[in-house]
Amino acid sequence: MFSLNCHRTILGNKAVAICIATAFLSTPLAAQPFAYISNQLDDSVSVIDTATGGVVDTIAVTGKPAGVAVAPDGSKVYVSTPEAKGFAVIDSKKREVIARVAVNDGTLGIAVSPDGKRIYVADWYKNNVSVIDADSLQIIHTISVGESPSGLVVSPDNRWLYVANRISNSVSRIDLKTLTVKKTAQVGTHPFGLTIDARGERIYVANVQSDDVTVVETARMKPIATVKVNMLPYATALALNDSRLLVTNQDDGSVSVIDTETLKEIALITVGTKPEGISTHPDDRHVYVANWFDGNVSVIDARTLKVIDTIQTGEGSRAFGQFMGK
């Protein structure tokens, strides 16, 4: 049912460099993070080791997994399962599902708070967001928002939750102290994915039908710019100290790159067919793009603006949300 948006919708001297590489490979504490890619048509999640660039495990997740959120400490991965009407909890060390949580009929967007204590799940049909306690996995509150909520993002200070309301063409700002909507901003047509910058000052919203990105100033909850991109922009990610915004364009297999100072598109990168989810590696340079039709992940170098790797994952790779571990 949610594939309607998708249509069949992972240094100086040579001796020193060798020493550092060896220490990295032999020290568990220095391990690179993993990317968790939901494969909706395979009922699975691919685990990509970003150090080796390969899939190291595939976890069975029933219910047509779509949205992904990784706990801040990397210990848990939360995956929305629309057909199972909730989400699955994956233990990242065991690499297995340890809990399944029933939420509602329309689960899609999912996010976790910066302190890891709460999980937020959008209900596409009932137009609300459920607040779940991460320890008990119990719903503690439900908040009404606009029509067909999709993308979710929490502010870095854990004060606000922002929700893209697709049919209402808006973004809701929820006060996480009172769990109420405090303000709503009108954006482009059919907003879906959204990203907030590191200072919590701007939200970038991908508008699927108007083929553009709305830049919203969070202090006033007012749009300050609209940037045209390509066909059916789906999700967004920031890189290089928030100086670059990368946007997946579903219908032409590309990623638009926007300079966040000038708010102009500066590059268009060809990736796989039907790109959807997008997340940035903690190194702030490498950006991973899930390609729905190709069942793979393109890795982009945000400095060179080139695809440097393609990783085969599973059928219907979607990975909507923040799928990169820390």
PDB file of N, CA and C in Angstrom, residues 1 6 8 29 33 47 73 94 105 115 134 137 146 155 237 249 252 258 290 300 308:
ATOM      1  N   MET A   1       0.809  -1.203   0.000  1.00  0.00           N
ATOM      2  CA  MET A   1       0.000   0.000   0.000  1.00  0.00           C
ATOM      3  C   MET A   1       0.846   1.259   0.000  1.00  0.00           C
ATOM      4  N   CYS A   6       6.188   4.823  -4.639  1.00  0.00           N
ATOM      5  CA  CYS A   6       7.378   4.242  -5.225  1.00  0.00           C
ATOM      6  C   CYS A   6       7.079   3.464  -6.487  1.00  0.00           C
ATOM      7  N   ARG A   8       6.819   0.590  -7.471  1.00  0.00           N
ATOM      8  CA  ARG A   8       7.206  -0.766  -7.118  1.00  0.00           C
ATOM      9  C   ARG A   8       8.278  -0.573  -6.047  1.00  0.00           C
ATOM     10  N   LEU A  29      36.549  -1.493  18.936  1.00  0.00           N
ATOM     11  CA  LEU A  29      36.023  -0.178  19.262  1.00  0.00           C
ATOM     12  C   LEU A  29      36.101   0.777  18.088  1.00  0.00           C
ATOM     13  N   PRO A  33      30.501   1.974  11.260  1.00  0.00           N
ATOM     14  CA  PRO A  33      29.072   1.708  11.488  1.00  0.00           C
ATOM     15  C   PRO A  33      28.465   0.841  10.392  1.00  0.00           C
ATOM     16  N   VAL A  47      22.216  -5.822   6.161  1.00  0.00           N
ATOM     17  CA  VAL A  47      23.166  -5.130   7.031  1.00  0.00           C
ATOM     18  C   VAL A  47      24.458  -4.913   6.244  1.00  0.00           C
ATOM     19  N   ASP A  73      22.739   4.903  20.208  1.00  0.00           N
ATOM     20  CA  ASP A  73      23.913   4.100  20.571  1.00  0.00           C
ATOM     21  C   ASP A  73      24.142   2.928  19.623  1.00  0.00           C
ATOM     22  N   LYS A  94      22.961  -9.138  18.002  1.00  0.00           N
ATOM     23  CA  LYS A  94      22.470 -10.472  17.661  1.00  0.00           C
ATOM     24  C   LYS A  94      22.054 -10.562  16.194  1.00  0.00           C
ATOM     25  N   ASP A 105      -2.720   0.735  11.607  1.00  0.00           N
ATOM     26  CA  ASP A 105      -2.854   0.145  10.271  1.00  0.00           C
ATOM     27  C   ASP A 105      -1.955   0.781   9.228  1.00  0.00           C
ATOM     28  N   ASP A 115      17.978  10.885  22.653  1.00  0.00           N
ATOM     29  CA  ASP A 115      18.397  10.196  23.879  1.00  0.00           C
ATOM     30  C   ASP A 115      18.015   8.716  23.872  1.00  0.00           C
ATOM     31  N   ALA A 134      10.674   3.494  24.624  1.00  0.00           N
ATOM     32  CA  ALA A 134      11.628   2.550  24.038  1.00  0.00           C
ATOM     33  C   ALA A 134      11.958   1.381  24.961  1.00  0.00           C
ATOM     34  N   LEU A 137       8.184  -0.477  25.257  1.00  0.00           N
ATOM     35  CA  LEU A 137       7.584  -0.633  23.926  1.00  0.00           C
ATOM     36  C   LEU A 137       6.062  -0.488  23.977  1.00  0.00           C
ATOM     37  N   GLY A 146      -1.429  16.331  10.370  1.00  0.00           N
ATOM     38  CA  GLY A 146      -2.117  16.522   9.102  1.00  0.00           C
ATOM     39  C   GLY A 146      -2.428  15.195   8.432  1.00  0.00           C
ATOM     40  N   SER A 155      14.391  17.189  16.487  1.00  0.00           N
ATOM     41  CA  SER A 155      15.431  18.218  16.567  1.00  0.00           C
ATOM     42  C   SER A 155      16.609  17.721  17.402  1.00  0.00           C
ATOM     43  N   ALA A 237      19.169  14.244   2.629  1.00  0.00           N
ATOM     44  CA  ALA A 237      20.225  14.040   3.630  1.00  0.00           C
ATOM     45  C   ALA A 237      21.244  15.166   3.494  1.00  0.00           C
ATOM     46  N   ASN A 249      15.738  11.609  -6.374  1.00  0.00           N
ATOM     47  CA  ASN A 249      14.684  11.849  -7.365  1.00  0.00           C
ATOM     48  C   ASN A 249      14.243  10.498  -7.916  1.00  0.00           C
ATOM     49  N   ASP A 252      13.790   9.687 -12.143  1.00  0.00           N
ATOM     50  CA  ASP A 252      14.847   9.731 -13.162  1.00  0.00           C
ATOM     51  C   ASP A 252      16.165   9.155 -12.658  1.00  0.00           C
ATOM     52  N   ILE A 258      22.315  20.189  -3.552  1.00  0.00           N
ATOM     53  CA  ILE A 258      22.014  21.599  -3.341  1.00  0.00           C
ATOM     54  C   ILE A 258      23.044  22.216  -2.414  1.00  0.00           C
ATOM     55  N   ALA A 290      19.371   4.108  -1.252  1.00  0.00           N
ATOM     56  CA  ALA A 290      18.700   2.837  -1.544  1.00  0.00           C
ATOM     57  C   ALA A 290      17.908   2.955  -2.838  1.00  0.00           C
ATOM     58  N   ILE A 300      27.732   7.595  -2.524  1.00  0.00           N
ATOM     59  CA  ILE A 300      28.186   8.843  -3.142  1.00  0.00           C
ATOM     60  C   ILE A 300      29.241   9.499  -2.269  1.00  0.00           C
ATOM     61  N   ILE A 308      30.860   6.089  -5.834  1.00  0.00           N
ATOM     62  CA  ILE A 308      32.129   5.367  -5.699  1.00  0.00           C
ATOM     63  C   ILE A 308      31.930   3.877  -5.454  1.00  0.00           C
TER      64      ILE A 308
END
